[in-house]
Short mmCIF file of C-alpha atoms and ligand atoms in Angstrom, two decimals:
data_model
loop_
_atom_site.label_atom_id
_atom_site.label_comp_id
_atom_site.label_asym_id
_atom_site.label_seq_id
_atom_site.Cartn_x
_atom_site.Cartn_y
_atom_site.Cartn_z
CA UNK H 1 -26.91 -100.06 -1.23
CA UNK H 2 -28.76 -97.70 1.27
CA UNK H 3 -32.37 -97.32 0.95
CA UNK H 4 -33.99 -94.21 1.06
CA UNK H 5 -37.76 -93.87 1.49
CA UNK H 6 -40.21 -91.62 -0.69
CA UNK H 7 -40.94 -89.60 2.05
CA UNK H 8 -37.16 -88.58 3.11
CA UNK H 9 -36.55 -88.04 -1.06
CA UNK H 10 -39.62 -85.15 -0.54
CA UNK H 11 -38.10 -83.62 2.29
CA UNK H 12 -34.86 -82.98 1.02
CA UNK H 13 -36.01 -81.63 -2.14
CA UNK H 14 -38.39 -79.17 -0.17
CA UNK H 15 -35.38 -77.82 2.08
CA UNK H 16 -33.24 -77.46 -1.07
CA UNK H 17 -35.89 -75.90 -2.77
CA UNK H 18 -36.69 -73.64 0.34
CA UNK H 19 -32.78 -73.19 0.33
CA UNK H 20 -32.71 -72.21 -3.18
CA UNK H 21 -35.93 -69.62 -2.72
CA UNK H 22 -34.04 -68.01 0.74
CA UNK H 23 -33.09 -64.83 -0.01
CA UNK H 24 -30.45 -62.41 1.64
CA UNK H 25 -31.52 -58.55 2.09
CA UNK H 26 -29.08 -55.90 2.46
CA UNK H 27 -30.86 -53.24 4.92
CA UNK H 28 -29.16 -49.91 5.37
CA UNK H 29 -30.81 -48.54 8.43
CA UNK H 30 -30.38 -44.62 9.73
CA UNK H 31 -29.57 -45.30 13.39
CA UNK H 32 -31.43 -45.62 16.60
CA UNK H 33 -32.47 -41.70 17.13
CA UNK H 34 -35.75 -42.08 17.98
CA UNK H 35 -38.22 -44.60 19.20
CA UNK H 36 -39.97 -44.93 16.35
CA UNK H 37 -36.85 -45.86 14.49
CA UNK H 38 -36.30 -48.67 16.99
CA UNK H 39 -39.66 -49.76 16.42
CA UNK H 40 -39.22 -49.56 12.75
CA UNK H 41 -35.91 -51.82 12.91
CA UNK H 42 -37.59 -54.37 15.26
CA UNK H 43 -40.21 -54.78 13.12
CA UNK H 44 -38.45 -55.41 9.88
CA UNK H 45 -36.01 -57.69 11.54
CA UNK H 46 -39.22 -59.62 12.81
CA UNK H 47 -40.67 -59.82 9.45
CA UNK H 48 -37.71 -60.72 7.63
CA UNK H 49 -37.46 -63.51 10.28
CA UNK H 50 -40.72 -64.32 9.70
CA UNK H 51 -40.28 -64.95 6.15
CA UNK H 52 -36.73 -67.14 6.43
CA UNK H 53 -35.41 -63.65 4.66
CA UNK H 54 -31.55 -63.76 5.65
CA UNK H 55 -31.03 -60.14 6.48
CA UNK H 56 -27.63 -58.12 6.54
CA UNK H 57 -28.40 -55.03 9.08
CA UNK H 58 -26.25 -51.60 8.98
CA UNK H 59 -26.71 -49.31 11.28
CA UNK H 60 -25.86 -45.97 10.14
CA UNK H 61 -25.60 -43.87 13.40
CA UNK H 62 -27.46 -41.46 11.27
CA UNK H 63 -24.33 -40.80 8.87
CA UNK H 64 -25.02 -41.04 4.83
CA UNK H 65 -21.11 -41.98 4.32
CA UNK H 66 -22.26 -45.37 6.42
CA UNK H 67 -25.15 -45.76 4.58
CA UNK H 68 -22.97 -45.40 1.44
CA UNK H 69 -20.65 -48.16 2.30
CA UNK H 70 -23.20 -50.49 3.47
CA UNK H 71 -24.77 -50.33 0.04
CA UNK H 72 -21.86 -51.38 -1.62
CA UNK H 73 -20.97 -53.99 0.75
CA UNK H 74 -24.28 -55.60 0.19
CA UNK H 75 -23.39 -55.03 -3.67
CA UNK H 76 -20.23 -57.17 -3.41
CA UNK H 77 -22.23 -59.79 -1.45
CA UNK H 78 -24.22 -60.00 -4.31
CA UNK H 79 -27.58 -59.82 -1.99
CA UNK H 80 -30.94 -60.37 -3.69
CA UNK H 81 -32.45 -56.56 -2.59
CA UNK H 82 -31.62 -54.06 -0.58
CA UNK H 83 -33.50 -52.07 2.15
CA UNK H 84 -32.44 -48.07 1.88
CA UNK H 85 -33.75 -45.64 4.65
CA UNK H 86 -32.13 -42.26 3.07
CA UNK H 87 -31.00 -40.15 6.00
CA UNK H 88 -31.06 -37.33 4.16
CA UNK H 89 -32.66 -36.44 0.54
CA UNK H 90 -29.88 -35.93 -1.86
CA UNK H 91 -26.40 -37.72 -2.64
CA UNK H 92 -27.64 -41.26 -3.63
CA UNK H 93 -27.02 -41.18 -7.48
CA UNK H 94 -23.62 -43.04 -7.72
CA UNK H 95 -24.32 -45.57 -5.32
CA UNK H 96 -27.74 -45.90 -6.38
CA UNK H 97 -26.32 -46.70 -9.94
CA UNK H 98 -23.78 -49.22 -8.79
CA UNK H 99 -26.28 -51.23 -7.41
CA UNK H 100 -28.68 -50.79 -10.67
CA UNK H 101 -25.81 -52.41 -12.58
CA UNK H 102 -25.58 -55.16 -10.14
CA UNK H 103 -28.97 -55.72 -11.15
CA UNK H 104 -29.96 -55.37 -7.32
CA UNK H 105 -33.32 -54.07 -6.47
CA UNK H 106 -33.40 -51.10 -4.03
CA UNK H 107 -36.42 -50.15 -1.87
CA UNK H 108 -36.36 -47.07 -0.20
CA UNK H 109 -38.34 -47.39 3.01
CA UNK H 110 -39.54 -44.65 5.38
CA UNK H 111 -37.61 -41.52 3.74
CA UNK H 112 -37.09 -40.35 0.04
CA UNK H 113 -34.42 -39.58 -2.05
CA UNK H 114 -34.07 -36.53 -4.51
CA UNK H 115 -32.76 -38.13 -7.92
CA UNK H 116 -33.63 -40.24 -10.77
CA UNK H 117 -36.57 -42.62 -9.90
CA UNK H 118 -35.42 -45.03 -12.50
CA UNK H 119 -32.11 -45.64 -10.01
CA UNK H 120 -35.18 -47.58 -7.21
CA UNK H 121 -37.48 -50.02 -7.28
CA UNK H 122 -40.23 -48.37 -5.01
CA UNK H 123 -40.52 -46.16 -1.82
CA UNK H 124 -42.51 -47.46 1.12
CA UNK H 125 -43.30 -44.38 3.22
CA UNK H 126 -45.50 -41.91 4.69
CA UNK H 127 -46.77 -38.88 2.85
CA UNK H 128 -44.82 -36.46 5.17
CA UNK H 129 -46.55 -33.36 3.66
CA UNK H 130 -50.34 -34.93 4.20
CA UNK H 131 -48.98 -35.05 7.58
CA UNK H 132 -47.55 -31.57 8.07
CA UNK H 133 -50.61 -30.64 6.53
CA UNK H 134 -52.93 -32.72 9.10
CA UNK H 135 -50.84 -31.43 12.04
CA UNK H 136 -51.82 -27.53 10.92
CA UNK H 137 -55.16 -28.04 10.30
CA UNK H 138 -56.11 -29.56 13.42
CA UNK H 139 -54.11 -26.85 15.49
CA UNK H 140 -56.06 -24.53 13.35
CA UNK H 141 -59.18 -25.94 14.32
CA UNK H 142 -58.26 -26.24 17.79
CA UNK H 143 -56.88 -22.35 18.00
CA UNK H 144 -59.92 -21.37 15.91
CA UNK H 145 -57.14 -20.04 13.27
CA UNK H 146 -55.23 -17.57 15.77
CA UNK H 147 -51.95 -19.04 17.28
CA UNK H 148 -48.02 -18.42 17.35
CA UNK H 149 -46.23 -21.65 16.67
CA UNK H 150 -42.95 -22.47 17.60
CA UNK H 151 -41.60 -25.63 15.07
CA UNK H 152 -39.16 -28.34 16.01
CA UNK H 153 -37.96 -29.61 12.64
CA UNK H 154 -36.13 -33.32 12.33
CA UNK H 155 -32.94 -34.02 10.56
CA UNK H 156 -31.75 -31.23 8.48
CA UNK H 157 -31.88 -32.56 4.49
CA UNK H 158 -33.91 -35.46 5.32
CA UNK H 159 -37.62 -35.53 3.20
CA UNK H 160 -39.52 -36.24 6.60
CA UNK H 161 -38.28 -32.78 7.54
CA UNK H 162 -38.58 -30.88 4.00
CA UNK H 163 -42.12 -32.14 3.65
CA UNK H 164 -43.63 -31.89 7.13
CA UNK H 165 -42.59 -28.64 7.21
CA UNK H 166 -43.56 -27.71 3.81
CA UNK H 167 -47.23 -29.55 4.78
CA UNK H 168 -47.60 -27.31 7.65
CA UNK H 169 -46.93 -24.13 6.30
CA UNK H 170 -49.43 -24.81 3.32
CA UNK H 171 -52.39 -24.71 5.98
CA UNK H 172 -50.94 -22.05 8.10
CA UNK H 173 -50.73 -19.61 5.50
CA UNK H 174 -54.52 -19.81 4.90
CA UNK H 175 -54.97 -18.20 8.44
CA UNK H 176 -54.10 -14.63 9.00
CA UNK H 177 -53.61 -15.11 12.72
CA UNK H 178 -51.67 -17.81 12.12
CA UNK H 179 -47.80 -17.67 12.04
CA UNK H 180 -44.74 -19.50 12.82
CA UNK H 181 -42.61 -17.79 14.96
CA UNK H 182 -39.67 -20.03 14.95
CA UNK H 183 -38.10 -23.09 13.78
CA UNK H 184 -35.04 -24.76 14.18
CA UNK H 185 -33.60 -28.36 13.59
CA UNK H 186 -33.99 -30.69 16.98
CA UNK H 187 -32.70 -34.09 14.70
CA UNK H 188 -35.71 -36.17 15.71
CA UNK H 189 -34.15 -36.72 19.17
CA UNK H 190 -35.45 -35.95 22.70
CA UNK H 191 -32.17 -34.16 23.51
CA UNK H 192 -32.43 -31.81 20.45
CA UNK H 193 -35.84 -31.19 21.04
CA UNK H 194 -35.40 -30.28 24.68
CA UNK H 195 -31.98 -28.05 23.96
CA UNK H 196 -34.15 -25.91 21.03
CA UNK H 197 -37.35 -25.28 23.02
CA UNK H 198 -35.22 -23.83 25.84
CA UNK H 199 -33.49 -21.55 23.32
CA UNK H 200 -37.21 -20.48 21.78
CA UNK H 201 -38.76 -20.30 25.40
CA UNK H 202 -35.64 -17.68 26.18
CA UNK H 203 -35.85 -16.29 23.32
CA UNK H 204 -39.63 -15.45 23.66
CA UNK H 205 -39.57 -14.27 27.13
CA UNK H 206 -40.45 -17.25 28.93
CA UNK H 207 -42.69 -18.87 26.56
CA UNK H 208 -45.94 -16.87 27.85
CA UNK H 209 -46.50 -15.67 24.19
CA UNK H 210 -46.13 -18.87 22.62
CA UNK H 211 -49.67 -20.84 21.81
CA UNK H 212 -48.42 -24.03 20.16
CA UNK H 213 -45.20 -26.10 19.66
CA UNK H 214 -45.36 -28.39 16.43
CA UNK H 215 -42.59 -30.79 16.46
CA UNK H 216 -41.73 -33.39 13.51
CA UNK H 217 -41.49 -36.19 16.04
CA UNK H 218 -42.62 -37.42 19.57
CA UNK H 219 -39.40 -37.77 20.55
CA UNK H 220 -38.36 -34.48 20.04
CA UNK H 221 -41.69 -32.79 21.54
CA UNK H 222 -40.85 -35.34 24.62
CA UNK H 223 -37.94 -33.41 25.07
CA UNK H 224 -39.82 -29.88 24.88
CA UNK H 225 -42.41 -30.83 27.41
CA UNK H 226 -39.76 -31.45 29.69
CA UNK H 227 -38.32 -27.45 28.68
CA UNK H 228 -41.41 -26.16 29.13
CA UNK H 229 -41.93 -27.53 33.02
CA UNK H 230 -38.93 -26.81 33.90
CA UNK H 231 -39.72 -23.15 32.43
CA UNK H 232 -42.47 -23.13 34.95
CA UNK H 233 -45.32 -23.72 32.19
CA UNK H 234 -47.81 -26.38 31.59
CA UNK H 235 -47.52 -28.35 28.42
CA UNK H 236 -50.76 -29.56 26.96
CA UNK H 237 -52.52 -26.18 28.29
CA UNK H 238 -50.36 -23.11 28.50
CA UNK H 239 -48.63 -24.61 25.01
CA UNK H 240 -50.50 -26.90 22.85
CA UNK H 241 -48.41 -29.60 21.86
CA UNK H 242 -48.57 -31.52 18.63
CA UNK H 243 -46.26 -33.95 16.92
CA UNK H 244 -46.22 -36.86 14.76
CA UNK H 245 -45.09 -41.02 15.09
CA UNK H 246 -47.59 -42.23 17.71
CA UNK H 247 -44.59 -43.44 20.11
CA UNK H 248 -46.34 -45.23 23.39
CA UNK H 249 -44.65 -42.33 25.78
CA UNK H 250 -46.44 -39.71 23.56
CA UNK H 251 -49.75 -41.27 24.42
CA UNK H 252 -48.58 -41.17 28.15
CA UNK H 253 -47.89 -37.51 28.07
CA UNK H 254 -51.44 -37.46 26.73
CA UNK H 255 -53.12 -39.04 28.95
CA UNK H 256 -50.66 -37.26 31.60
CA UNK H 257 -52.60 -34.11 30.15
CA UNK H 258 -48.97 -32.66 28.66
CA UNK H 259 -49.62 -33.38 25.06
CA UNK H 260 -52.73 -33.06 22.63
CA UNK H 261 -52.37 -34.88 19.45
CA UNK H 262 -49.75 -37.23 17.53
CA UNK H 263 -50.25 -38.41 14.13
CA UNK H 264 -49.82 -42.23 13.61
CA UNK H 265 -46.37 -43.12 11.65
CA UNK H 266 -46.54 -47.15 10.66
CA UNK H 267 -43.24 -48.59 11.52
CA UNK H 268 -44.06 -52.31 9.76
CA UNK H 269 -42.80 -51.15 6.62
CA UNK H 270 -40.99 -54.56 6.29
CA UNK H 271 -43.59 -56.83 4.66
CA UNK H 272 -44.42 -54.47 1.50
CA UNK H 273 -40.65 -53.94 1.32
CA UNK H 274 -40.33 -57.32 0.98
CA UNK H 275 -43.15 -58.11 -1.13
CA UNK H 276 -42.10 -55.41 -3.41
CA UNK H 277 -39.01 -57.14 -3.88
CA UNK H 278 -40.34 -60.02 -4.67
CA UNK H 279 -42.67 -58.97 -7.34
CA UNK H 280 -40.18 -57.48 -8.97
CA UNK H 281 -38.35 -60.90 -8.85
CA UNK H 282 -41.61 -62.14 -10.51
CA UNK H 283 -41.25 -59.70 -13.43
CA UNK H 284 -44.71 -57.71 -12.04
CA UNK H 285 -45.20 -54.07 -11.89
CA UNK H 286 -44.09 -52.09 -8.56
CA UNK H 287 -45.61 -48.51 -8.16
CA UNK H 288 -42.52 -45.87 -7.55
CA UNK H 289 -44.53 -44.87 -4.18
CA UNK H 290 -46.11 -47.35 -1.54
CA UNK H 291 -47.98 -45.41 0.59
CA UNK H 292 -48.56 -46.11 4.24
CA UNK H 293 -50.17 -43.76 5.82
CA UNK H 294 -51.72 -42.90 9.37
CA UNK H 295 -54.80 -41.27 11.58
CA UNK H 296 -54.23 -38.37 14.21
CA UNK H 297 -54.88 -39.77 17.91
CA UNK H 298 -56.07 -37.35 20.85
CA UNK H 299 -55.93 -37.52 24.72
CA UNK H 300 -59.71 -39.28 24.87
CA UNK H 301 -58.06 -42.33 23.91
CA UNK H 302 -54.41 -41.91 25.18
CA UNK H 303 -54.73 -44.03 28.25
CA UNK H 304 -56.22 -47.43 26.40
CA UNK H 305 -53.63 -46.84 23.22
CA UNK H 306 -50.34 -46.44 25.89
CA UNK H 307 -51.85 -49.41 27.57
CA UNK H 308 -51.92 -51.30 24.22
CA UNK H 309 -48.56 -50.35 22.93
CA UNK H 310 -46.66 -50.30 25.34
CA UNK H 311 -47.68 -54.17 26.56
CA UNK H 312 -46.20 -55.29 23.01
C1 GZL N 1 -40.32 -40.38 9.71
C2 GZL N 1 -38.80 -40.79 9.69
C3 GZL N 1 -38.77 -39.83 11.20
C4 GZL N 1 -39.64 -40.59 12.40
C5 GZL N 1 -38.35 -39.81 13.27
O1 GZL N 1 -40.56 -41.34 8.50
O2 GZL N 1 -37.90 -40.71 8.84
O3 GZL N 1 -37.10 -40.25 11.24
O4 GZL N 1 -40.95 -39.49 12.32
C6 GZL N 1 -37.40 -40.28 12.98
O5 GZL N 1 -38.91 -40.79 14.42
O6 GZL N 1 -36.13 -40.22 13.55
#
C-alpha cells in the first residue's frame, strides 16, 4: 500500500481548506472614462489577486444596461459577493432585489444609489458633498469671496456629479460676490471637458471675465486647460483651476503652473469592499457607508507628488 507522510497529508488538507475559502466576487465596473477610474480598476484587481479572490470583471463602457446584465450574470454564476460601481443613482432596485433574493451581498463601490438601503450591504466611497464644499471653500479663500465660476459637471445622474455640485453650491451661496455663471456636463472625460470649456469661453467673450473653473474631476480639468490655452489665456493664472481626483497628470499641470488645486479621491477601494463581504459572511455588523476621504493638494508639493505617483 502506498504510504503518505503526515507532512503531505497536512499540506493537502491546507490546500483543500484554502480552496474551500477561495471566494469568487463579481465586479461590475463603470468603464475606463478617466485616469482615476483606470487606477481604481487596477487597484481592485491587484487586491483581489493578493487575497486569492477569483474576480470576475465586467467593464460596462458607462452603460447602466451593461452593468445590470453583468450583475445578473454574477447571480447566475452564484458568486460569493458583488462589487457594483453604479454609473447613475437610479434604476437598480430590481436587479439588487434579485441579488438579495439569491443571498449575494452587494457592495456599492465608489458611487451611491437612490433606493432601499436594505438592497445593498454597504457603500465604500468618499463624501462627494464634502469634496464640493472643500473645493468652493478653498476658492472663496483664494479669491476673497469674489469670483465668477464656470463648472464642468461629471456624468449626468451620477451621485458623484450630483453631490459635488451640491457641496460646491452650499458654499458659493454664502458669498454674495461669488457666482456659478455656467455649468454643464463633460461626462468625466478629457474630451468632454475640452468641448464644454470651449463653449464656455465662446459664450463668455473669450473668457476674460471668467475668474475660475471648477471641474468634478481632473480629466475634465485637463481637457479644459487645453481649451483655455488655445483661447490664448493662461490656465492657473487668468483662470484659476480646481478639480478632484488627484491623478498624476493634474500634479504635472500644477507643477507647470496650469492648475491650482486638486482633492484626492482614494482609488484603493478593494480592501474595504472585500473586508465588508468577509465580515458579513462571518455574521458581523457592517456600516452602511464606509468613507474614504482625501485631502486637498496645492502647487507647492505638486512636483514631488507627480514624481511619487507617476513612478508607480
Ligand atoms: C468619483 C468617481 C468619478 C471620478 C471620475 O468617485 O465616480 O468617476 O471623480 C470618474 O474620475 O469618472
